[in-house]
Tab-separated table of C-alpha atoms and ligand atoms in Angstrom:
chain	number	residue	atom	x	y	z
A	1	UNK	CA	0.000	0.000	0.000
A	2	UNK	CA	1.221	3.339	-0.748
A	3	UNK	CA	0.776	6.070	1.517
A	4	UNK	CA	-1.075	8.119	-0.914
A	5	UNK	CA	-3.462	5.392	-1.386
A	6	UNK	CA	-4.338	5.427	2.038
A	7	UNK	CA	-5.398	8.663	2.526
A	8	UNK	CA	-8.444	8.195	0.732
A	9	UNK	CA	-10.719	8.230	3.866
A	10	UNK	CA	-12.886	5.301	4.492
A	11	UNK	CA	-13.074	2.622	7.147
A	12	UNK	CA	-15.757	4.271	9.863
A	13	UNK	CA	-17.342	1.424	11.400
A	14	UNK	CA	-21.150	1.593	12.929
A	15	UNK	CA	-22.033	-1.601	15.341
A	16	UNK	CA	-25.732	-1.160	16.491
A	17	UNK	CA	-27.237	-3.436	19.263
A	18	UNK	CA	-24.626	-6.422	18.099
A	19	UNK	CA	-25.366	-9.537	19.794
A	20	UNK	CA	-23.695	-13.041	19.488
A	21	UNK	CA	-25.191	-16.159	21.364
A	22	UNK	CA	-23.772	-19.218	21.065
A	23	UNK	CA	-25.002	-22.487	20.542
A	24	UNK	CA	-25.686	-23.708	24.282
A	25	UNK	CA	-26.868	-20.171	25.229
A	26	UNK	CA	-23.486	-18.785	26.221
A	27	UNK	CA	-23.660	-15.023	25.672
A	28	UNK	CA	-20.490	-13.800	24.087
A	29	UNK	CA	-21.805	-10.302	23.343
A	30	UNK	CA	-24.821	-8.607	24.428
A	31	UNK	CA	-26.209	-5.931	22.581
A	32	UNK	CA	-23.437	-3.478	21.910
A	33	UNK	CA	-23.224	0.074	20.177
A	34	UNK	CA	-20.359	1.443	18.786
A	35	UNK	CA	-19.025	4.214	16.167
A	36	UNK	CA	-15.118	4.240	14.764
A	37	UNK	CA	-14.599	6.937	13.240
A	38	UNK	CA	-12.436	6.495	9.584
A	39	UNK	CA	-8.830	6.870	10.359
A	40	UNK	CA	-9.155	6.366	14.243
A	41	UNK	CA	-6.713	3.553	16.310
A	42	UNK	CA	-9.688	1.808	18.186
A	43	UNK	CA	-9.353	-0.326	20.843
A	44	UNK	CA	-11.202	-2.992	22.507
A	45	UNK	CA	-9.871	-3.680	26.090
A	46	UNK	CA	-10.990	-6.286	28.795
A	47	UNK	CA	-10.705	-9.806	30.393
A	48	UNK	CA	-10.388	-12.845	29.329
A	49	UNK	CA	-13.935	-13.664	27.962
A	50	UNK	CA	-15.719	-10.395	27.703
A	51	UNK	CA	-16.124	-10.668	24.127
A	52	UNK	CA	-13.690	-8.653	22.611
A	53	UNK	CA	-12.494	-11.743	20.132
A	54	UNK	CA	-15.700	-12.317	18.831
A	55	UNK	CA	-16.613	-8.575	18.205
A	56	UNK	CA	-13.695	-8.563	16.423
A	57	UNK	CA	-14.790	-11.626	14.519
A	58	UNK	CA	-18.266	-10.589	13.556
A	59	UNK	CA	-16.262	-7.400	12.054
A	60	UNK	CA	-14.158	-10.114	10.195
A	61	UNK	CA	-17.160	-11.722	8.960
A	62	UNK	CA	-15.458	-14.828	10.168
A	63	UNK	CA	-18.897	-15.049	12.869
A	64	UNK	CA	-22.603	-14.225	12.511
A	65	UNK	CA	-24.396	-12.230	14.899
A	66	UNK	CA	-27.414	-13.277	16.637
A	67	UNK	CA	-29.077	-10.028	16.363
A	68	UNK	CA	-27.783	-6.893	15.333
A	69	UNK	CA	-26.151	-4.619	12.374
A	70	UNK	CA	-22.417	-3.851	11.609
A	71	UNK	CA	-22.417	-1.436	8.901
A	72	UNK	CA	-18.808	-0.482	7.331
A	73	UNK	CA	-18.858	3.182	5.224
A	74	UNK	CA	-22.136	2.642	5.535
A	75	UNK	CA	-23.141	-0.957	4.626
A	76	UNK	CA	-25.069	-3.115	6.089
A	77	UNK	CA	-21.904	-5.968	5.829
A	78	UNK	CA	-24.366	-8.890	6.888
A	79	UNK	CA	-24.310	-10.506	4.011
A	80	UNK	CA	-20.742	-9.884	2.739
A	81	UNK	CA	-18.441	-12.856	3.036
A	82	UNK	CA	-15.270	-11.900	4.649
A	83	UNK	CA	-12.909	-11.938	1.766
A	84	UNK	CA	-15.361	-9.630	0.299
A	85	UNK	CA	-15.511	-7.030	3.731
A	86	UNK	CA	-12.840	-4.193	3.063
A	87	UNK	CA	-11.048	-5.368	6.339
A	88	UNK	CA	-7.942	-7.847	6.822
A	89	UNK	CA	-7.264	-9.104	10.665
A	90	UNK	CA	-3.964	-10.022	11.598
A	91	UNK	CA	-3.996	-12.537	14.691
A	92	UNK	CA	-1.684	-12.719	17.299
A	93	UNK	CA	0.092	-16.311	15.913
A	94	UNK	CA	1.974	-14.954	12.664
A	95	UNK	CA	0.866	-17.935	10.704
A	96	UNK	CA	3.257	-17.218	7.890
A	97	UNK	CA	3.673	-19.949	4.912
A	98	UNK	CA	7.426	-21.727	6.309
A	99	UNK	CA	8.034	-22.797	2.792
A	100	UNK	CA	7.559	-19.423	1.046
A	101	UNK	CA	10.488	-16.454	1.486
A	102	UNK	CA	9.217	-12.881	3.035
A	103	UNK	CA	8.467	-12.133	-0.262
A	104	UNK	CA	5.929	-14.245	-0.890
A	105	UNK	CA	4.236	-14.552	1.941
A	106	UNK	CA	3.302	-11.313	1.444
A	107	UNK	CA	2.536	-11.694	-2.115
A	108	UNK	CA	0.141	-14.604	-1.169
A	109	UNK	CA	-3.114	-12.415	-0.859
A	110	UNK	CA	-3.156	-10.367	-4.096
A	111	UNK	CA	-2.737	-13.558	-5.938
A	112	UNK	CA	-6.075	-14.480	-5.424
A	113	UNK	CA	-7.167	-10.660	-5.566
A	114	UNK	CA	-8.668	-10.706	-9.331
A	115	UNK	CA	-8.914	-6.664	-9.079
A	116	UNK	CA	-4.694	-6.518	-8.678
A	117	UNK	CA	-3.261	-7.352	-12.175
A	118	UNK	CA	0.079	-9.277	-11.843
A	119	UNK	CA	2.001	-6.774	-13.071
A	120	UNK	CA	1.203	-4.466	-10.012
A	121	UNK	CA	1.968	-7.021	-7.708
A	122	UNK	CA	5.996	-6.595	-7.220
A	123	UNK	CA	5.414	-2.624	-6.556
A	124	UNK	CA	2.790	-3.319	-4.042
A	125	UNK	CA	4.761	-6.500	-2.415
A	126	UNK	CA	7.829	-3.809	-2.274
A	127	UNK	CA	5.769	-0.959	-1.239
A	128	UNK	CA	4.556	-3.062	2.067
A	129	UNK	CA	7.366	-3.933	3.059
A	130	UNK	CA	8.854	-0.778	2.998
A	131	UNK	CA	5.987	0.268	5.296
A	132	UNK	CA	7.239	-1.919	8.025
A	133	UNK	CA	10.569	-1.634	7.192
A	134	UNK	CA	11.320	-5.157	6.515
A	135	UNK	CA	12.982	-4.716	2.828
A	136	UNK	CA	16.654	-6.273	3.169
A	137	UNK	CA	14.798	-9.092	4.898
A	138	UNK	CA	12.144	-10.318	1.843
A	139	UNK	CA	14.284	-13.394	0.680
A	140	UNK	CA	14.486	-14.608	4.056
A	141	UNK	CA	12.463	-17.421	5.020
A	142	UNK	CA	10.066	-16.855	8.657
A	143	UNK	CA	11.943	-19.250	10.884
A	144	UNK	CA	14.878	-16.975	10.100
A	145	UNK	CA	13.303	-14.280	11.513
A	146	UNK	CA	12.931	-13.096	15.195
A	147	UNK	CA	9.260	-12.876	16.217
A	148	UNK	CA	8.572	-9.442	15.945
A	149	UNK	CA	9.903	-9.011	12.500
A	150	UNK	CA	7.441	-12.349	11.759
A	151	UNK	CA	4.847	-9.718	12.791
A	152	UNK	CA	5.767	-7.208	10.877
A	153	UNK	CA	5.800	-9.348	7.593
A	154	UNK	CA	2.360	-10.207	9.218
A	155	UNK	CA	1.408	-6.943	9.019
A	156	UNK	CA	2.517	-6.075	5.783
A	157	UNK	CA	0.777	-9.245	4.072
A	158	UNK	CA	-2.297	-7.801	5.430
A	159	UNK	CA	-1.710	-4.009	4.349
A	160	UNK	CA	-0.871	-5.293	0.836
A	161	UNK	CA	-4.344	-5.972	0.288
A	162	UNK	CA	-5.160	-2.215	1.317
A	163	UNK	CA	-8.270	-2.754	3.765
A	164	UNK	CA	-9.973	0.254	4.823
A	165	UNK	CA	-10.380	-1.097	8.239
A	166	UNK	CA	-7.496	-3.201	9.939
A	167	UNK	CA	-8.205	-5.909	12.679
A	168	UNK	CA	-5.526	-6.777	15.112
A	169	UNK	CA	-6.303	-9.401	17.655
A	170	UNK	CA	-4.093	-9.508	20.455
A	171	UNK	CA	-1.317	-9.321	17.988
A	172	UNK	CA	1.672	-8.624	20.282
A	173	UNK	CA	0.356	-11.185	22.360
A	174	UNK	CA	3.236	-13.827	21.461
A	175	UNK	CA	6.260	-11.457	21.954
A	176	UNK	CA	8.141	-10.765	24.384
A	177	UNK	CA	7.730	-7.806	26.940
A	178	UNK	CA	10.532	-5.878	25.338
A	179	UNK	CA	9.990	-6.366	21.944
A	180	UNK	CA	6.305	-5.399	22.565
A	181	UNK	CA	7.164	-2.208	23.823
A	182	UNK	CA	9.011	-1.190	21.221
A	183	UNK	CA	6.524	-3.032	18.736
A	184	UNK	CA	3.624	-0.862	20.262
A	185	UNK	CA	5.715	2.265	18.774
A	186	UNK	CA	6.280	0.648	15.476
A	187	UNK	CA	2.325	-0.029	14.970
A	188	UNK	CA	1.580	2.774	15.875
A	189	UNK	CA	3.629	4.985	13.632
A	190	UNK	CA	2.531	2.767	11.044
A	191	UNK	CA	-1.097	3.370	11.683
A	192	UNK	CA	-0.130	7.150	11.553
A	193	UNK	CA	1.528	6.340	8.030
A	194	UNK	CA	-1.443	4.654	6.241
A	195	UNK	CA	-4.279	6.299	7.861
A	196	UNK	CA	-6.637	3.339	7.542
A	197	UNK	CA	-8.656	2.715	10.493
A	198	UNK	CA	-7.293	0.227	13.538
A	199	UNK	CA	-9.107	-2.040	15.603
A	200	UNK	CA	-7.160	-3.686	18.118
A	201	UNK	CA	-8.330	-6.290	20.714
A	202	UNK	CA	-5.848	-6.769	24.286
A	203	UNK	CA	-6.731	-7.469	27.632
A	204	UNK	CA	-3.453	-4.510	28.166
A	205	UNK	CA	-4.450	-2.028	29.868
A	206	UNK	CA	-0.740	-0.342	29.066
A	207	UNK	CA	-1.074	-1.210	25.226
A	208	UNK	CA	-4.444	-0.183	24.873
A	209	UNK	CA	-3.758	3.449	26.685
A	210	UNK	CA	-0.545	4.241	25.448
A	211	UNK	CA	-1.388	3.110	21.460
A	212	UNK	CA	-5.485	4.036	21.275
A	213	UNK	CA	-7.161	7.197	20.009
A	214	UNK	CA	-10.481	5.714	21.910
A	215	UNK	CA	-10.308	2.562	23.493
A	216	UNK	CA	-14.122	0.746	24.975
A	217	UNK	CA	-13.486	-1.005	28.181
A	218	UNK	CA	-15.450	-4.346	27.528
A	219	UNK	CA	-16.843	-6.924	30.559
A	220	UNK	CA	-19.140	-9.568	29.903
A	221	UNK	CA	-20.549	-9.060	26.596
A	222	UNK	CA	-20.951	-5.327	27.365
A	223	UNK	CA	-19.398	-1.784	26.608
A	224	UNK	CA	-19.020	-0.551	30.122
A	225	UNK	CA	-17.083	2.554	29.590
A	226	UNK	CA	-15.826	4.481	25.359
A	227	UNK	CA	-13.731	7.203	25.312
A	228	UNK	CA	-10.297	8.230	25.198
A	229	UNK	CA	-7.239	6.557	27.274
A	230	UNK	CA	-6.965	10.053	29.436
A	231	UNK	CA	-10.500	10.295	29.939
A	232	UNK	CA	-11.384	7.025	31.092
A	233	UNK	CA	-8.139	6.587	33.385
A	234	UNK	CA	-9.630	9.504	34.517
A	235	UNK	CA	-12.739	9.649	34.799
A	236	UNK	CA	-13.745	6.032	35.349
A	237	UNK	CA	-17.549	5.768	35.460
A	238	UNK	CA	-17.311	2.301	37.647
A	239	UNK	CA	-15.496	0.009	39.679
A	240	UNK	CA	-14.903	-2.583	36.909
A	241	UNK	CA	-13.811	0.511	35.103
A	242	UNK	CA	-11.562	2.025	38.107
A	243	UNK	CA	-9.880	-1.152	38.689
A	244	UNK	CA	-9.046	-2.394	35.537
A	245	UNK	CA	-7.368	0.826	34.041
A	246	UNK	CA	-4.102	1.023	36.269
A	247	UNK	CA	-4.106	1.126	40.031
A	248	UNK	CA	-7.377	2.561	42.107
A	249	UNK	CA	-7.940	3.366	45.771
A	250	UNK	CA	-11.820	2.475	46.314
A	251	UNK	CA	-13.340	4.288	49.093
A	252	UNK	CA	-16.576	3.670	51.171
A	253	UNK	CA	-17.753	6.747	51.609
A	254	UNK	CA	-21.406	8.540	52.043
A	255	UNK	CA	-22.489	11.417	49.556
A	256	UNK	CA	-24.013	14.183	52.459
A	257	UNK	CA	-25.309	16.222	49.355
A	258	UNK	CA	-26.781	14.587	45.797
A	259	UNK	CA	-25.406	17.614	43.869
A	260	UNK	CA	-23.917	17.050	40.610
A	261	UNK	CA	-20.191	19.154	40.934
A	262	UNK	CA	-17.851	19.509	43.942
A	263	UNK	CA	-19.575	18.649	47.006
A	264	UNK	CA	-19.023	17.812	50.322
A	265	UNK	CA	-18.321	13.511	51.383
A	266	UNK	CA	-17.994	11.345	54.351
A	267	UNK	CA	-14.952	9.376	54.898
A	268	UNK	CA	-15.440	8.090	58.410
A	269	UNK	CA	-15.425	10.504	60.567
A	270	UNK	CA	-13.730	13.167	57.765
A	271	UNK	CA	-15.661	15.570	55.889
A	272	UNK	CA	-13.779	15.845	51.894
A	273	UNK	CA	-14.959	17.573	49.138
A	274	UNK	CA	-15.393	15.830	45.785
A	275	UNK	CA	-16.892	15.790	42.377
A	276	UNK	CA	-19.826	13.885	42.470
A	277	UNK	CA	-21.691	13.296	39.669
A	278	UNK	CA	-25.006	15.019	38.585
A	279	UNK	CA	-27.944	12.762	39.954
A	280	UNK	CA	-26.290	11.259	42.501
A	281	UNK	CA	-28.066	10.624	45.486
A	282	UNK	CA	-27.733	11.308	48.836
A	283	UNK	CA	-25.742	8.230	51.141
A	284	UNK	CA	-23.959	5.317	50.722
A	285	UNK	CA	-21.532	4.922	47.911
A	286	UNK	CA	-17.604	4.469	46.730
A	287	UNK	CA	-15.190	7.210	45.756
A	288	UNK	CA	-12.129	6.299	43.537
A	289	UNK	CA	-8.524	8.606	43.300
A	290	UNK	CA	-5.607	7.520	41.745
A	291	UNK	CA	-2.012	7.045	43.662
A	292	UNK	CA	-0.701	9.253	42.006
A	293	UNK	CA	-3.236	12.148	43.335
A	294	UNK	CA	-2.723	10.894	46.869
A	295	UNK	CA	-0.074	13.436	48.073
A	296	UNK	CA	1.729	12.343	51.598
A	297	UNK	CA	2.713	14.727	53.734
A	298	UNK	CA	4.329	16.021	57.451
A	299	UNK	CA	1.351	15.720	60.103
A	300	UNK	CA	1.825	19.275	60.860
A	301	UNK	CA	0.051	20.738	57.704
A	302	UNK	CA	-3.380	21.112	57.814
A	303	UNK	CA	-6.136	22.330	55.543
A	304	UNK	CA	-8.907	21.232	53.573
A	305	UNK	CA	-9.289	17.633	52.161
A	306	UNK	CA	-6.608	16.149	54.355
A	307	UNK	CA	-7.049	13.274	56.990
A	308	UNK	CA	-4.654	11.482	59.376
A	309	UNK	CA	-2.531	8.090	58.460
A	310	UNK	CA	0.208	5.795	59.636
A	311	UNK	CA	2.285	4.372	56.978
A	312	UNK	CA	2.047	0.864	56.566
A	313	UNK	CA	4.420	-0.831	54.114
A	314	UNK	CA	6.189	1.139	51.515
A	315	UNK	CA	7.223	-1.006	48.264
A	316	UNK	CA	10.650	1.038	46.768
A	317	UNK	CA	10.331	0.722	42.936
A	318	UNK	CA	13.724	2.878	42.076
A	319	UNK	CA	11.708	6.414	40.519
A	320	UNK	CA	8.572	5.962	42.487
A	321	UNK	CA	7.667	4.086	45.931
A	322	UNK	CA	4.201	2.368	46.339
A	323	UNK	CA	3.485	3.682	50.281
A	324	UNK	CA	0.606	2.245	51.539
A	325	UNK	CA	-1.583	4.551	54.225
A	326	UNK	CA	-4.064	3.285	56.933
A	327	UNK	CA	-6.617	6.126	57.052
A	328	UNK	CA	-8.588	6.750	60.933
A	329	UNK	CA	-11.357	4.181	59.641
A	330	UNK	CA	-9.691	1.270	59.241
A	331	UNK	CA	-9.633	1.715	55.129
A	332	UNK	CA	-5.964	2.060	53.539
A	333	UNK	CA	-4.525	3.675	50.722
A	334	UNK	CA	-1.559	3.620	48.269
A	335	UNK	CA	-0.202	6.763	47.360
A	336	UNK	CA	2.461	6.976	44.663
A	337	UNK	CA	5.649	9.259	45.451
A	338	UNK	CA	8.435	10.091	43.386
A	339	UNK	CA	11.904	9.207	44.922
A	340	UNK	CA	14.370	12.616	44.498
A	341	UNK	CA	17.375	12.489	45.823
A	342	UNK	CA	16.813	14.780	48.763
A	343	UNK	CA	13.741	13.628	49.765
A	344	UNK	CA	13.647	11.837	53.216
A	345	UNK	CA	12.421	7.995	52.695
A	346	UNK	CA	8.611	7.258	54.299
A	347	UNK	CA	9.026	4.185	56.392
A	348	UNK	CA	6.197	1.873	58.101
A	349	UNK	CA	4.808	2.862	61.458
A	350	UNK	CA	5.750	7.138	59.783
A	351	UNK	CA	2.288	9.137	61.412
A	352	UNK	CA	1.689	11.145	58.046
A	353	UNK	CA	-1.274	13.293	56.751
A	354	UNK	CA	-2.513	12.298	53.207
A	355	UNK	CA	-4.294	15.106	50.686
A	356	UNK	CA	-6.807	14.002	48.561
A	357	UNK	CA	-7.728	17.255	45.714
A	358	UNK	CA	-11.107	17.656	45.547
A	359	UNK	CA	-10.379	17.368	42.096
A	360	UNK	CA	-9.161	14.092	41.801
A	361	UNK	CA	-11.646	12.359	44.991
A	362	UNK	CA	-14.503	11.362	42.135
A	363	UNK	CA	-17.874	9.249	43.531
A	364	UNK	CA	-18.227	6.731	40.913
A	365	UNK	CA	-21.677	6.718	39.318
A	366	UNK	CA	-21.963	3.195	39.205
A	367	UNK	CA	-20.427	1.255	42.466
A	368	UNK	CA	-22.264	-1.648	42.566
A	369	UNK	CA	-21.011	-3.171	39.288
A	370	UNK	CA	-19.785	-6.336	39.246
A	371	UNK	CA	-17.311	-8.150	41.737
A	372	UNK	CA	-13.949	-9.293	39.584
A	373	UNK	CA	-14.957	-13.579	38.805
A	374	UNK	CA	-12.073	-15.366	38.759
A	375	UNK	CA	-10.725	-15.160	35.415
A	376	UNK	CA	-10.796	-11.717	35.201
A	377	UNK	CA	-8.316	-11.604	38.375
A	378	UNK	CA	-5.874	-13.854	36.709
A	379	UNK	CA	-5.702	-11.607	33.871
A	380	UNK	CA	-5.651	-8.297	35.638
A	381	UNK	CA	-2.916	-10.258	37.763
A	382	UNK	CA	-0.540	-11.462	34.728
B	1	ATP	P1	-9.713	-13.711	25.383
B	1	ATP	O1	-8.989	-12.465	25.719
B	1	ATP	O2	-9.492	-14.814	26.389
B	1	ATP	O3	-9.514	-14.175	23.968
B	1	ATP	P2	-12.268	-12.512	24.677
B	1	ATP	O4	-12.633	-11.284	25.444
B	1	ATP	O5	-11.709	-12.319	23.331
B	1	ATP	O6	-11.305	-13.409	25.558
B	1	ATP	P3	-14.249	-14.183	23.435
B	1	ATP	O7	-13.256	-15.103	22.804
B	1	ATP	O8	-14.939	-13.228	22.559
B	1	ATP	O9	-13.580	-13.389	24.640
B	1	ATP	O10	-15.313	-15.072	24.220
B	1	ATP	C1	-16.425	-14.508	24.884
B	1	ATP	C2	-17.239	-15.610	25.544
B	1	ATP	O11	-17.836	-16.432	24.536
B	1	ATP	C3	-16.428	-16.541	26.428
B	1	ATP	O12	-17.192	-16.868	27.550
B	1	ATP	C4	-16.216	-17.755	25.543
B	1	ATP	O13	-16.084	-18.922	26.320
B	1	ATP	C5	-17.464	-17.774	24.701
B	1	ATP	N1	-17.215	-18.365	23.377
B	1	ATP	C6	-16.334	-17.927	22.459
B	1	ATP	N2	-16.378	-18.693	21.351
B	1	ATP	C7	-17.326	-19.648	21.575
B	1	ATP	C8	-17.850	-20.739	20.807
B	1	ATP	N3	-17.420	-20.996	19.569
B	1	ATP	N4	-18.819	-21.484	21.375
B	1	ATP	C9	-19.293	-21.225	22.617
B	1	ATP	N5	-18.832	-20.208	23.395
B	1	ATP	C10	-17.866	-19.420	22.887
């Protein structure tokens, strides 16, 4: 594909009440509503078995929903087999012919494209590669290849066929941690480059913030937050949502005043303001802030939004330390503090006061969503 030809727009994706039972009544999805815009690196992020897979494989054409519309540029793509859907998906196992060279492999598609004549095969072949900048390597064969160039020559046997809309399931998966740091660069420069649109599935929380335009935070068949990485790190609308995007201090706490804005909470016997959100009522309910927001200081300052602790463990991690805080109710916290050089070390049993901004103390609108099953601990875990 040639840069040029990918700037020619295309790709926006509309899935409208999307449902897939399967045989034996297990619910992979569950009615879900989505837009991509053309262009856009989408991402669908959540557990193991929330659904994300076969979203992506309903997109693929590769599964049929139960109920529900997926319309590409505007199509209704129901009845479009998948070779015939203007997306490719590249999985996470490479699955590269061993027998063909580099070359090849990535020739493979447009010979069975009737639209490609064969003499615009070599400058499209060479033109892919180039895009993931695996030229000196296309007489190589894929077992002499490390795995994340086997990727790349993934990759570029899918961009040869010039999809508006790229699917990438899980596909740094196999790798390495290393290499898929630096891989998560590399794709996404590329999707820069061509412009098409990217949908990628992980259960990452990392890879899915750092890489994503938008990212939808997926549990159980459902869309339980959409937005951008910053936003929803940010502004987590639930638990599930609060606790599976990086690390979360969840707070019982009791709303005194069901105003939608900064207003005034109960943590034990502490008054803190907050932002609580509009409709919001009145009483019980849980609060989340981020370690990073939970500033630890000398037990001599005072001032608003600031309560009483006793240090309980601090974990050293070289430029940060984890220090955990037992708060006057019994609840603890983990507040993230940057190690400089001057500082003087927190240590267990250290009486300390903790600060909580108003502006980063949010009552989540939804606290009763689901407890984590299982699974979705071992994944979070690993
Ligand atoms: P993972 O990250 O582990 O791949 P996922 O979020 O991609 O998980 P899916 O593969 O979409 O999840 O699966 C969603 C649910 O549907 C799971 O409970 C799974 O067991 C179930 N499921 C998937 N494929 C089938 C099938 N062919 N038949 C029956 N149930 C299925």
């Amino acid at each position: 594909m040639t840069e040029d030809a990918a700037q020619t727009g295309g790709g926006s994706i509309a899935i409208r009440g999307l449902r897939k039972e399967f045989e034996g009544g297990s619910i992979a999805v569950d009615g879900i509503d989505l837009d991509v815009a053309s262009g856009e690196f989408f991402s669908l992020l959540g557990p193991s078995g929330c659904g994300k897979t076969t979203t992506l494989r309903m997109l693929a054409g590769f599964e049929q929903p139960t109920d529900g519309q997926i319309l590409i540029d505007g199509t209704d793509v129901a009845q479009t087999p998948p070779h015939k859907r203007p997306v490719n998906t590249v999985f996470q196992s490479y699955a590269l012919f061993p027998h063909m060279d580099v070359w090849k492999n990535v020739e493979y598609g447009l010979r069975w494209d009737k639209d490609v004549p064969k003499g615009d095969r070599k400058g499209k072949v060479d033109a892919a590669l180039e895009l993931v900048e695996m030229t000196e390597y296309a007489k190589r064969r894929p077992n002499q290849l490390s795995g994340g160039q086997q990727q790349r020559i993934a990759l570029a046997r899918a961009l040869v066929l010039e999809p508006s809309v790229l699917l990438l399931d899980e596909p740094l998966g196999a790798l390495d941690a290393k290499l898929r740091h630096s891989l998560r660069a590399q794709l996404t420069a590329l999707q820069r480059r061509v412009g098409i649109t990217f949908v990628f599935v992980t259960h990452d929380q990392e890879e899915a913030l750092e890489m994503s335009d938008r990212l939808a935070v997926m549990s159980k068949g459902r869309i339980m937050q959409l937005g951008t990485p910053r936003d929803i790190y940010q502004y987590p609308q639930s638990e599930f949502v609060a606790d599976f995007l990086g690390v979360a201090n969840l707070l019982d706490i009791e709303v005194s005043e069901g105003a939608g804005g900064t207003a005034p909470i109960r943590l034990g016997d502490f008054t803190l303001d907050a932002q609580v959100p509009a409709g919001h009522l009145s009483g019980p309910g849980r609060a989340v802030i981020r370690p990073e927001s939970v500033h630890l200081e000398e037990t001599d300052l005072t001032g608003d939004n600031r309560l009483p602790g006793m240090v309980e463990r601090v974990v050293y991690l070289g430029s940060t330390s984890q220090v955990y805080v037992r708060l006057p109710d019994g609840s603890s916290v983990q507040s993230l503090v940057t190690n400089a050089v001057h500082d003087e070390p927190w240590s267990s049993g250290d009486a300390c006061r903790i600060r909580m901004p108003s502006d980063a103390l949010r009552v989540l609108e939804h606290s009763d969503v689901h407890a984590w099953s299982d699974a979705d601990s071992d994944v979070k875990a690993g």
